[in-house]
Amino acid sequence: MGDALIVTALLDDETQQRFDRLRRKHFPPERNHLDAHLTLFHHLPGDRAAAIAEDLAAVAGRATGPLPVRVSGLRFTGRGVGYVLSSPGLVGLRAALAARWDPWLTPQDRAKGSDLHVTVQNKVEPDVARALHDELRAEFVPSTATAVGLAWWRYLDGPWEAVGRHVFGAGEEISGPRADAGPAPRTSGTGRARRRRREQG
């Protein structure tokens, strides 16, 4: 498994369906290979898949149930629009994984921190994005949601292939970097592939 791996948070069905409808409506169809998603890690090394699977299962099992999420605002990105989410529990969970995987992280993933968002439009002309942002902001009301688990995916130079899902529940605790981690080589993904992932939101 040398391909880049991606980790997302799974949202409750109602919230997921809402974001999916918006993405299908506003994302350029020729670029829309994916459902709406809340990305936690954009580019993990595929040759560490076994360790990643073990850690995701453990950290998801450590949660006692779904984590509260607040849909708190909108973000204009210049050529797209996203919804801003806040969730101290999810941010803390991500931080535990980031500490454990630190030798493997790209600069983008190392800098992500508490930035949680779901992109519903990207790679459109700025005036189109601004119009959608203004439209959605005019009717925006903060809402609550839940993160119900974690999923991980293999990046296929556009589409993603589902690899595994871990629903929040009981399990063992993990903390700190893996003692046997060591510096990991970067994945075989090219700079062009990484740019395409950013373009997809």
mmCIF file with all atom_site columns, C-alpha atoms in Angstrom:
data_model
loop_
_atom_site.group_PDB
_atom_site.id
_atom_site.type_symbol
_atom_site.label_atom_id
_atom_site.label_alt_id
_atom_site.label_comp_id
_atom_site.label_asym_id
_atom_site.label_entity_id
_atom_site.label_seq_id
_atom_site.pdbx_PDB_ins_code
_atom_site.Cartn_x
_atom_site.Cartn_y
_atom_site.Cartn_z
_atom_site.occupancy
_atom_site.B_iso_or_equiv
_atom_site.pdbx_formal_charge
_atom_site.auth_seq_id
_atom_site.auth_comp_id
_atom_site.auth_asym_id
_atom_site.auth_atom_id
_atom_site.pdbx_PDB_model_num
ATOM 1   C CA . MET A 1 1   ? 0.000   0.000  0.000   1.00 0.00 ? 1   MET A CA 1
ATOM 2   C CA . GLY A 1 2   ? 2.292   2.725  -1.209  1.00 0.00 ? 2   GLY A CA 1
ATOM 3   C CA . ASP A 1 3   ? -0.462  5.202  -2.078  1.00 0.00 ? 3   ASP A CA 1
ATOM 4   C CA . ALA A 1 4   ? -1.176  8.201  0.123   1.00 0.00 ? 4   ALA A CA 1
ATOM 5   C CA . LEU A 1 5   ? -3.768  7.638  2.851   1.00 0.00 ? 5   LEU A CA 1
ATOM 6   C CA . ILE A 1 6   ? -6.378  10.119 4.062   1.00 0.00 ? 6   ILE A CA 1
ATOM 7   C CA . VAL A 1 7   ? -8.245  10.144 7.389   1.00 0.00 ? 7   VAL A CA 1
ATOM 8   C CA . THR A 1 8   ? -11.674 11.724 7.802   1.00 0.00 ? 8   THR A CA 1
ATOM 9   C CA . ALA A 1 9   ? -14.232 12.062 10.569  1.00 0.00 ? 9   ALA A CA 1
ATOM 10  C CA . LEU A 1 10  ? -17.599 10.408 9.971   1.00 0.00 ? 10  LEU A CA 1
ATOM 11  C CA . LEU A 1 11  ? -20.549 12.732 10.556  1.00 0.00 ? 11  LEU A CA 1
ATOM 12  C CA . ASP A 1 12  ? -24.063 11.749 11.567  1.00 0.00 ? 12  ASP A CA 1
ATOM 13  C CA . ASP A 1 13  ? -26.324 10.780 8.664   1.00 0.00 ? 13  ASP A CA 1
ATOM 14  C CA . GLU A 1 14  ? -28.467 13.916 8.665   1.00 0.00 ? 14  GLU A CA 1
ATOM 15  C CA . THR A 1 15  ? -25.466 16.263 8.609   1.00 0.00 ? 15  THR A CA 1
ATOM 16  C CA . GLN A 1 16  ? -23.667 14.173 6.002   1.00 0.00 ? 16  GLN A CA 1
ATOM 17  C CA . GLN A 1 17  ? -26.685 14.181 3.710   1.00 0.00 ? 17  GLN A CA 1
ATOM 18  C CA . ARG A 1 18  ? -27.064 17.935 4.084   1.00 0.00 ? 18  ARG A CA 1
ATOM 19  C CA . PHE A 1 19  ? -23.450 18.582 3.064   1.00 0.00 ? 19  PHE A CA 1
ATOM 20  C CA . ASP A 1 20  ? -23.678 16.024 0.255   1.00 0.00 ? 20  ASP A CA 1
ATOM 21  C CA . ARG A 1 21  ? -26.674 17.846 -1.238  1.00 0.00 ? 21  ARG A CA 1
ATOM 22  C CA . LEU A 1 22  ? -24.830 21.161 -1.130  1.00 0.00 ? 22  LEU A CA 1
ATOM 23  C CA . ARG A 1 23  ? -21.679 19.695 -2.651  1.00 0.00 ? 23  ARG A CA 1
ATOM 24  C CA . ARG A 1 24  ? -23.590 18.023 -5.489  1.00 0.00 ? 24  ARG A CA 1
ATOM 25  C CA . LYS A 1 25  ? -25.390 21.286 -6.188  1.00 0.00 ? 25  LYS A CA 1
ATOM 26  C CA . HIS A 1 26  ? -22.443 23.677 -6.082  1.00 0.00 ? 26  HIS A CA 1
ATOM 27  C CA . PHE A 1 27  ? -19.253 21.710 -6.821  1.00 0.00 ? 27  PHE A CA 1
ATOM 28  C CA . PRO A 1 28  ? -18.173 21.582 -10.500 1.00 0.00 ? 28  PRO A CA 1
ATOM 29  C CA . PRO A 1 29  ? -19.454 18.136 -11.560 1.00 0.00 ? 29  PRO A CA 1
ATOM 30  C CA . GLU A 1 30  ? -16.349 17.281 -13.578 1.00 0.00 ? 30  GLU A CA 1
ATOM 31  C CA . ARG A 1 31  ? -14.259 17.721 -10.399 1.00 0.00 ? 31  ARG A CA 1
ATOM 32  C CA . ASN A 1 32  ? -16.654 16.218 -7.895  1.00 0.00 ? 32  ASN A CA 1
ATOM 33  C CA . HIS A 1 33  ? -15.346 12.677 -7.372  1.00 0.00 ? 33  HIS A CA 1
ATOM 34  C CA . LEU A 1 34  ? -16.254 12.568 -3.667  1.00 0.00 ? 34  LEU A CA 1
ATOM 35  C CA . ASP A 1 35  ? -18.995 12.974 -1.116  1.00 0.00 ? 35  ASP A CA 1
ATOM 36  C CA . ALA A 1 36  ? -18.661 15.843 1.342   1.00 0.00 ? 36  ALA A CA 1
ATOM 37  C CA . HIS A 1 37  ? -15.956 15.070 3.905   1.00 0.00 ? 37  HIS A CA 1
ATOM 38  C CA . LEU A 1 38  ? -14.312 16.365 7.055   1.00 0.00 ? 38  LEU A CA 1
ATOM 39  C CA . THR A 1 39  ? -10.614 15.691 6.503   1.00 0.00 ? 39  THR A CA 1
ATOM 40  C CA . LEU A 1 40  ? -8.387  15.245 9.548   1.00 0.00 ? 40  LEU A CA 1
ATOM 41  C CA . PHE A 1 41  ? -5.204  14.143 7.739   1.00 0.00 ? 41  PHE A CA 1
ATOM 42  C CA . HIS A 1 42  ? -4.607  14.788 4.049   1.00 0.00 ? 42  HIS A CA 1
ATOM 43  C CA . HIS A 1 43  ? -1.513  12.741 3.246   1.00 0.00 ? 43  HIS A CA 1
ATOM 44  C CA . LEU A 1 44  ? -0.270  9.827  5.347   1.00 0.00 ? 44  LEU A CA 1
ATOM 45  C CA . PRO A 1 45  ? 2.278   7.280  4.078   1.00 0.00 ? 45  PRO A CA 1
ATOM 46  C CA . GLY A 1 46  ? 0.688   4.192  2.578   1.00 0.00 ? 46  GLY A CA 1
ATOM 47  C CA . ASP A 1 47  ? 3.512   1.962  3.765   1.00 0.00 ? 47  ASP A CA 1
ATOM 48  C CA . ARG A 1 48  ? 2.426   2.706  7.361   1.00 0.00 ? 48  ARG A CA 1
ATOM 49  C CA . ALA A 1 49  ? -1.100  1.373  6.770   1.00 0.00 ? 49  ALA A CA 1
ATOM 50  C CA . ALA A 1 50  ? -0.932  -1.362 9.425   1.00 0.00 ? 50  ALA A CA 1
ATOM 51  C CA . ALA A 1 51  ? 0.138   1.056  12.160  1.00 0.00 ? 51  ALA A CA 1
ATOM 52  C CA . ILE A 1 52  ? -2.432  3.628  11.045  1.00 0.00 ? 52  ILE A CA 1
ATOM 53  C CA . ALA A 1 53  ? -5.206  1.022  11.171  1.00 0.00 ? 53  ALA A CA 1
ATOM 54  C CA . GLU A 1 54  ? -4.165  -0.041 14.664  1.00 0.00 ? 54  GLU A CA 1
ATOM 55  C CA . ASP A 1 55  ? -4.022  3.530  15.933  1.00 0.00 ? 55  ASP A CA 1
ATOM 56  C CA . LEU A 1 56  ? -7.365  4.541  14.412  1.00 0.00 ? 56  LEU A CA 1
ATOM 57  C CA . ALA A 1 57  ? -9.080  1.535  15.962  1.00 0.00 ? 57  ALA A CA 1
ATOM 58  C CA . ALA A 1 58  ? -7.559  2.323  19.349  1.00 0.00 ? 58  ALA A CA 1
ATOM 59  C CA . VAL A 1 59  ? -8.298  6.043  19.409  1.00 0.00 ? 59  VAL A CA 1
ATOM 60  C CA . ALA A 1 60  ? -11.850 5.514  18.124  1.00 0.00 ? 60  ALA A CA 1
ATOM 61  C CA . GLY A 1 61  ? -12.427 2.849  20.729  1.00 0.00 ? 61  GLY A CA 1
ATOM 62  C CA . ARG A 1 62  ? -11.231 5.198  23.440  1.00 0.00 ? 62  ARG A CA 1
ATOM 63  C CA . ALA A 1 63  ? -14.159 7.555  22.752  1.00 0.00 ? 63  ALA A CA 1
ATOM 64  C CA . THR A 1 64  ? -17.249 6.720  24.794  1.00 0.00 ? 64  THR A CA 1
ATOM 65  C CA . GLY A 1 65  ? -19.651 7.724  22.016  1.00 0.00 ? 65  GLY A CA 1
ATOM 66  C CA . PRO A 1 66  ? -20.310 10.299 19.306  1.00 0.00 ? 66  PRO A CA 1
ATOM 67  C CA . LEU A 1 67  ? -18.465 13.609 19.721  1.00 0.00 ? 67  LEU A CA 1
ATOM 68  C CA . PRO A 1 68  ? -20.400 16.891 19.655  1.00 0.00 ? 68  PRO A CA 1
ATOM 69  C CA . VAL A 1 69  ? -19.736 19.097 16.629  1.00 0.00 ? 69  VAL A CA 1
ATOM 70  C CA . ARG A 1 70  ? -20.993 22.620 16.018  1.00 0.00 ? 70  ARG A CA 1
ATOM 71  C CA . VAL A 1 71  ? -21.480 23.976 12.519  1.00 0.00 ? 71  VAL A CA 1
ATOM 72  C CA . SER A 1 72  ? -20.377 27.467 13.430  1.00 0.00 ? 72  SER A CA 1
ATOM 73  C CA . GLY A 1 73  ? -19.892 29.497 10.262  1.00 0.00 ? 73  GLY A CA 1
ATOM 74  C CA . LEU A 1 74  ? -18.960 29.782 6.614   1.00 0.00 ? 74  LEU A CA 1
ATOM 75  C CA . ARG A 1 75  ? -15.609 30.297 4.938   1.00 0.00 ? 75  ARG A CA 1
ATOM 76  C CA . PHE A 1 76  ? -14.915 31.995 1.621   1.00 0.00 ? 76  PHE A CA 1
ATOM 77  C CA . THR A 1 77  ? -11.740 30.500 0.166   1.00 0.00 ? 77  THR A CA 1
ATOM 78  C CA . GLY A 1 78  ? -11.371 32.706 -2.904  1.00 0.00 ? 78  GLY A CA 1
ATOM 79  C CA . ARG A 1 79  ? -12.568 30.073 -5.341  1.00 0.00 ? 79  ARG A CA 1
ATOM 80  C CA . GLY A 1 80  ? -14.888 28.097 -3.112  1.00 0.00 ? 80  GLY A CA 1
ATOM 81  C CA . VAL A 1 81  ? -16.983 27.907 0.033   1.00 0.00 ? 81  VAL A CA 1
ATOM 82  C CA . GLY A 1 82  ? -16.818 25.713 3.102   1.00 0.00 ? 82  GLY A CA 1
ATOM 83  C CA . TYR A 1 83  ? -18.609 25.286 6.405   1.00 0.00 ? 83  TYR A CA 1
ATOM 84  C CA . VAL A 1 84  ? -16.541 25.861 9.534   1.00 0.00 ? 84  VAL A CA 1
ATOM 85  C CA . LEU A 1 85  ? -16.954 23.278 12.283  1.00 0.00 ? 85  LEU A CA 1
ATOM 86  C CA . SER A 1 86  ? -15.839 23.312 15.897  1.00 0.00 ? 86  SER A CA 1
ATOM 87  C CA . SER A 1 87  ? -15.423 20.288 18.148  1.00 0.00 ? 87  SER A CA 1
ATOM 88  C CA . PRO A 1 88  ? -12.998 20.273 21.082  1.00 0.00 ? 88  PRO A CA 1
ATOM 89  C CA . GLY A 1 89  ? -13.383 16.515 21.393  1.00 0.00 ? 89  GLY A CA 1
ATOM 90  C CA . LEU A 1 90  ? -12.535 15.869 17.759  1.00 0.00 ? 90  LEU A CA 1
ATOM 91  C CA . VAL A 1 91  ? -9.645  18.340 17.856  1.00 0.00 ? 91  VAL A CA 1
ATOM 92  C CA . GLY A 1 92  ? -8.250  16.556 20.903  1.00 0.00 ? 92  GLY A CA 1
ATOM 93  C CA . LEU A 1 93  ? -8.589  13.177 19.239  1.00 0.00 ? 93  LEU A CA 1
ATOM 94  C CA . ARG A 1 94  ? -6.790  14.469 16.161  1.00 0.00 ? 94  ARG A CA 1
ATOM 95  C CA . ALA A 1 95  ? -4.044  15.959 18.303  1.00 0.00 ? 95  ALA A CA 1
ATOM 96  C CA . ALA A 1 96  ? -3.408  12.558 19.912  1.00 0.00 ? 96  ALA A CA 1
ATOM 97  C CA . LEU A 1 97  ? -3.043  10.971 16.484  1.00 0.00 ? 97  LEU A CA 1
ATOM 98  C CA . ALA A 1 98  ? -0.879  13.840 15.213  1.00 0.00 ? 98  ALA A CA 1
ATOM 99  C CA . ALA A 1 99  ? 1.504   13.417 18.148  1.00 0.00 ? 99  ALA A CA 1
ATOM 100 C CA . ARG A 1 100 ? 1.716   9.700  17.487  1.00 0.00 ? 100 ARG A CA 1
ATOM 101 C CA . TRP A 1 101 ? 2.282   10.171 13.750  1.00 0.00 ? 101 TRP A CA 1
ATOM 102 C CA . ASP A 1 102 ? 4.442   13.283 13.905  1.00 0.00 ? 102 ASP A CA 1
ATOM 103 C CA . PRO A 1 103 ? 7.435   11.800 12.031  1.00 0.00 ? 103 PRO A CA 1
ATOM 104 C CA . TRP A 1 104 ? 5.123   10.981 9.117   1.00 0.00 ? 104 TRP A CA 1
ATOM 105 C CA . LEU A 1 105 ? 3.214   14.253 8.756   1.00 0.00 ? 105 LEU A CA 1
ATOM 106 C CA . THR A 1 106 ? 3.463   16.590 5.794   1.00 0.00 ? 106 THR A CA 1
ATOM 107 C CA . PRO A 1 107 ? 3.724   20.329 6.515   1.00 0.00 ? 107 PRO A CA 1
ATOM 108 C CA . GLN A 1 108 ? 0.030   20.678 5.601   1.00 0.00 ? 108 GLN A CA 1
ATOM 109 C CA . ASP A 1 109 ? -1.043  18.071 8.146   1.00 0.00 ? 109 ASP A CA 1
ATOM 110 C CA . ARG A 1 110 ? 1.349   19.342 10.789  1.00 0.00 ? 110 ARG A CA 1
ATOM 111 C CA . ALA A 1 111 ? -0.097  22.858 10.464  1.00 0.00 ? 111 ALA A CA 1
ATOM 112 C CA . LYS A 1 112 ? -3.762  21.847 10.367  1.00 0.00 ? 112 LYS A CA 1
ATOM 113 C CA . GLY A 1 113 ? -4.382  21.834 14.115  1.00 0.00 ? 113 GLY A CA 1
ATOM 114 C CA . SER A 1 114 ? -7.957  22.765 14.981  1.00 0.00 ? 114 SER A CA 1
ATOM 115 C CA . ASP A 1 115 ? -9.025  23.706 11.443  1.00 0.00 ? 115 ASP A CA 1
ATOM 116 C CA . LEU A 1 116 ? -12.193 21.681 10.849  1.00 0.00 ? 116 LEU A CA 1
ATOM 117 C CA . HIS A 1 117 ? -14.249 22.375 7.749   1.00 0.00 ? 117 HIS A CA 1
ATOM 118 C CA . VAL A 1 118 ? -16.357 20.768 5.047   1.00 0.00 ? 118 VAL A CA 1
ATOM 119 C CA . THR A 1 119 ? -15.935 22.114 1.520   1.00 0.00 ? 119 THR A CA 1
ATOM 120 C CA . VAL A 1 120 ? -19.122 22.330 -0.562  1.00 0.00 ? 120 VAL A CA 1
ATOM 121 C CA . GLN A 1 121 ? -17.663 24.280 -3.478  1.00 0.00 ? 121 GLN A CA 1
ATOM 122 C CA . ASN A 1 122 ? -14.164 24.645 -4.932  1.00 0.00 ? 122 ASN A CA 1
ATOM 123 C CA . LYS A 1 123 ? -12.314 25.596 -8.142  1.00 0.00 ? 123 LYS A CA 1
ATOM 124 C CA . VAL A 1 124 ? -14.946 28.009 -9.448  1.00 0.00 ? 124 VAL A CA 1
ATOM 125 C CA . GLU A 1 125 ? -14.540 31.626 -10.501 1.00 0.00 ? 125 GLU A CA 1
ATOM 126 C CA . PRO A 1 126 ? -14.182 34.009 -7.523  1.00 0.00 ? 126 PRO A CA 1
ATOM 127 C CA . ASP A 1 127 ? -17.404 35.873 -8.300  1.00 0.00 ? 127 ASP A CA 1
ATOM 128 C CA . VAL A 1 128 ? -19.334 32.578 -8.355  1.00 0.00 ? 128 VAL A CA 1
ATOM 129 C CA . ALA A 1 129 ? -17.829 31.554 -5.019  1.00 0.00 ? 129 ALA A CA 1
ATOM 130 C CA . ARG A 1 130 ? -18.507 34.969 -3.493  1.00 0.00 ? 130 ARG A CA 1
ATOM 131 C CA . ALA A 1 131 ? -22.134 34.835 -4.608  1.00 0.00 ? 131 ALA A CA 1
ATOM 132 C CA . LEU A 1 132 ? -22.650 31.416 -3.024  1.00 0.00 ? 132 LEU A CA 1
ATOM 133 C CA . HIS A 1 133 ? -20.907 32.487 0.167   1.00 0.00 ? 133 HIS A CA 1
ATOM 134 C CA . ASP A 1 134 ? -23.142 35.539 0.461   1.00 0.00 ? 134 ASP A CA 1
ATOM 135 C CA . GLU A 1 135 ? -26.248 33.453 -0.273  1.00 0.00 ? 135 GLU A CA 1
ATOM 136 C CA . LEU A 1 136 ? -25.434 30.793 2.304   1.00 0.00 ? 136 LEU A CA 1
ATOM 137 C CA . ARG A 1 137 ? -24.328 33.343 4.899   1.00 0.00 ? 137 ARG A CA 1
ATOM 138 C CA . ALA A 1 138 ? -27.626 35.230 4.584   1.00 0.00 ? 138 ALA A CA 1
ATOM 139 C CA . GLU A 1 139 ? -29.561 32.135 5.602   1.00 0.00 ? 139 GLU A CA 1
ATOM 140 C CA . PHE A 1 140 ? -27.000 30.574 7.924   1.00 0.00 ? 140 PHE A CA 1
ATOM 141 C CA . VAL A 1 141 ? -28.024 29.457 11.403  1.00 0.00 ? 141 VAL A CA 1
ATOM 142 C CA . PRO A 1 142 ? -25.491 27.654 13.618  1.00 0.00 ? 142 PRO A CA 1
ATOM 143 C CA . SER A 1 143 ? -26.407 24.031 14.180  1.00 0.00 ? 143 SER A CA 1
ATOM 144 C CA . THR A 1 144 ? -25.241 20.977 16.064  1.00 0.00 ? 144 THR A CA 1
ATOM 145 C CA . ALA A 1 145 ? -24.050 17.672 14.710  1.00 0.00 ? 145 ALA A CA 1
ATOM 146 C CA . THR A 1 146 ? -22.012 14.693 15.854  1.00 0.00 ? 146 THR A CA 1
ATOM 147 C CA . ALA A 1 147 ? -18.876 12.918 14.715  1.00 0.00 ? 147 ALA A CA 1
ATOM 148 C CA . VAL A 1 148 ? -19.655 9.211  14.946  1.00 0.00 ? 148 VAL A CA 1
ATOM 149 C CA . GLY A 1 149 ? -16.327 7.681  13.956  1.00 0.00 ? 149 GLY A CA 1
ATOM 150 C CA . LEU A 1 150 ? -13.251 7.761  11.748  1.00 0.00 ? 150 LEU A CA 1
ATOM 151 C CA . ALA A 1 151 ? -12.659 6.550  8.206   1.00 0.00 ? 151 ALA A CA 1
ATOM 152 C CA . TRP A 1 152 ? -9.521  6.140  6.156   1.00 0.00 ? 152 TRP A CA 1
ATOM 153 C CA . TRP A 1 153 ? -9.052  6.089  2.439   1.00 0.00 ? 153 TRP A CA 1
ATOM 154 C CA . ARG A 1 154 ? -6.507  5.412  -0.269  1.00 0.00 ? 154 ARG A CA 1
ATOM 155 C CA . TYR A 1 155 ? -5.989  8.320  -2.671  1.00 0.00 ? 155 TYR A CA 1
ATOM 156 C CA . LEU A 1 156 ? -6.381  7.272  -6.325  1.00 0.00 ? 156 LEU A CA 1
ATOM 157 C CA . ASP A 1 157 ? -5.257  10.436 -8.113  1.00 0.00 ? 157 ASP A CA 1
ATOM 158 C CA . GLY A 1 158 ? -8.778  11.898 -7.941  1.00 0.00 ? 158 GLY A CA 1
ATOM 159 C CA . PRO A 1 159 ? -11.267 9.458  -6.409  1.00 0.00 ? 159 PRO A CA 1
ATOM 160 C CA . TRP A 1 160 ? -10.710 7.892  -2.996  1.00 0.00 ? 160 TRP A CA 1
ATOM 161 C CA . GLU A 1 161 ? -10.976 4.184  -2.199  1.00 0.00 ? 161 GLU A CA 1
ATOM 162 C CA . ALA A 1 162 ? -12.494 3.332  1.191   1.00 0.00 ? 162 ALA A CA 1
ATOM 163 C CA . VAL A 1 163 ? -10.113 1.257  3.322   1.00 0.00 ? 163 VAL A CA 1
ATOM 164 C CA . GLY A 1 164 ? -11.681 1.149  6.796   1.00 0.00 ? 164 GLY A CA 1
ATOM 165 C CA . ARG A 1 165 ? -14.134 2.684  9.254   1.00 0.00 ? 165 ARG A CA 1
ATOM 166 C CA . HIS A 1 166 ? -13.973 2.859  13.046  1.00 0.00 ? 166 HIS A CA 1
ATOM 167 C CA . VAL A 1 167 ? -17.112 3.795  14.972  1.00 0.00 ? 167 VAL A CA 1
ATOM 168 C CA . PHE A 1 168 ? -16.550 5.513  18.301  1.00 0.00 ? 168 PHE A CA 1
ATOM 169 C CA . GLY A 1 169 ? -16.915 3.018  21.160  1.00 0.00 ? 169 GLY A CA 1
ATOM 170 C CA . ALA A 1 170 ? -14.877 1.067  23.715  1.00 0.00 ? 170 ALA A CA 1
ATOM 171 C CA . GLY A 1 171 ? -11.226 0.182  23.198  1.00 0.00 ? 171 GLY A CA 1
ATOM 172 C CA . GLU A 1 172 ? -7.673  0.676  24.375  1.00 0.00 ? 172 GLU A CA 1
ATOM 173 C CA . GLU A 1 173 ? -6.058  4.030  24.975  1.00 0.00 ? 173 GLU A CA 1
ATOM 174 C CA . ILE A 1 174 ? -3.146  5.358  22.956  1.00 0.00 ? 174 ILE A CA 1
ATOM 175 C CA . SER A 1 175 ? -0.988  8.380  23.677  1.00 0.00 ? 175 SER A CA 1
ATOM 176 C CA . GLY A 1 176 ? 2.264   9.909  22.484  1.00 0.00 ? 176 GLY A CA 1
ATOM 177 C CA . PRO A 1 177 ? 4.469   9.032  19.532  1.00 0.00 ? 177 PRO A CA 1
ATOM 178 C CA . ARG A 1 178 ? 5.000   5.391  18.582  1.00 0.00 ? 178 ARG A CA 1
ATOM 179 C CA . ALA A 1 179 ? 8.259   4.282  20.086  1.00 0.00 ? 179 ALA A CA 1
ATOM 180 C CA . ASP A 1 180 ? 9.133   2.328  16.942  1.00 0.00 ? 180 ASP A CA 1
ATOM 181 C CA . ALA A 1 181 ? 7.996   4.949  14.464  1.00 0.00 ? 181 ALA A CA 1
ATOM 182 C CA . GLY A 1 182 ? 11.230  6.535  13.339  1.00 0.00 ? 182 GLY A CA 1
ATOM 183 C CA . PRO A 1 183 ? 11.342  8.919  10.403  1.00 0.00 ? 183 PRO A CA 1
ATOM 184 C CA . ALA A 1 184 ? 9.043   7.624  7.689   1.00 0.00 ? 184 ALA A CA 1
ATOM 185 C CA . PRO A 1 185 ? 9.671   8.160  3.999   1.00 0.00 ? 185 PRO A CA 1
ATOM 186 C CA . ARG A 1 186 ? 7.137   10.338 2.222   1.00 0.00 ? 186 ARG A CA 1
ATOM 187 C CA . THR A 1 187 ? 4.623   8.538  0.056   1.00 0.00 ? 187 THR A CA 1
ATOM 188 C CA . SER A 1 188 ? 5.019   8.012  -3.634  1.00 0.00 ? 188 SER A CA 1
ATOM 189 C CA . GLY A 1 189 ? 2.391   10.674 -4.393  1.00 0.00 ? 189 GLY A CA 1
ATOM 190 C CA . THR A 1 190 ? 3.701   13.490 -6.566  1.00 0.00 ? 190 THR A CA 1
ATOM 191 C CA . GLY A 1 191 ? 3.347   17.211 -6.021  1.00 0.00 ? 191 GLY A CA 1
ATOM 192 C CA . ARG A 1 192 ? 0.717   17.184 -8.752  1.00 0.00 ? 192 ARG A CA 1
ATOM 193 C CA . ALA A 1 193 ? -1.290  14.598 -6.837  1.00 0.00 ? 193 ALA A CA 1
ATOM 194 C CA . ARG A 1 194 ? -1.088  16.648 -3.649  1.00 0.00 ? 194 ARG A CA 1
ATOM 195 C CA . ARG A 1 195 ? -2.311  19.708 -5.536  1.00 0.00 ? 195 ARG A CA 1
ATOM 196 C CA . ARG A 1 196 ? -5.273  17.742 -6.824  1.00 0.00 ? 196 ARG A CA 1
ATOM 197 C CA . ARG A 1 197 ? -6.223  16.713 -3.293  1.00 0.00 ? 197 ARG A CA 1
ATOM 198 C CA . ARG A 1 198 ? -6.167  20.343 -2.202  1.00 0.00 ? 198 ARG A CA 1
ATOM 199 C CA . GLU A 1 199 ? -8.324  21.307 -5.172  1.00 0.00 ? 199 GLU A CA 1
ATOM 200 C CA . GLN A 1 200 ? -10.934 18.742 -4.181  1.00 0.00 ? 200 GLN A CA 1
ATOM 201 C CA . GLY A 1 201 ? -11.305 20.219 -0.694  1.00 0.00 ? 201 GLY A CA 1
#
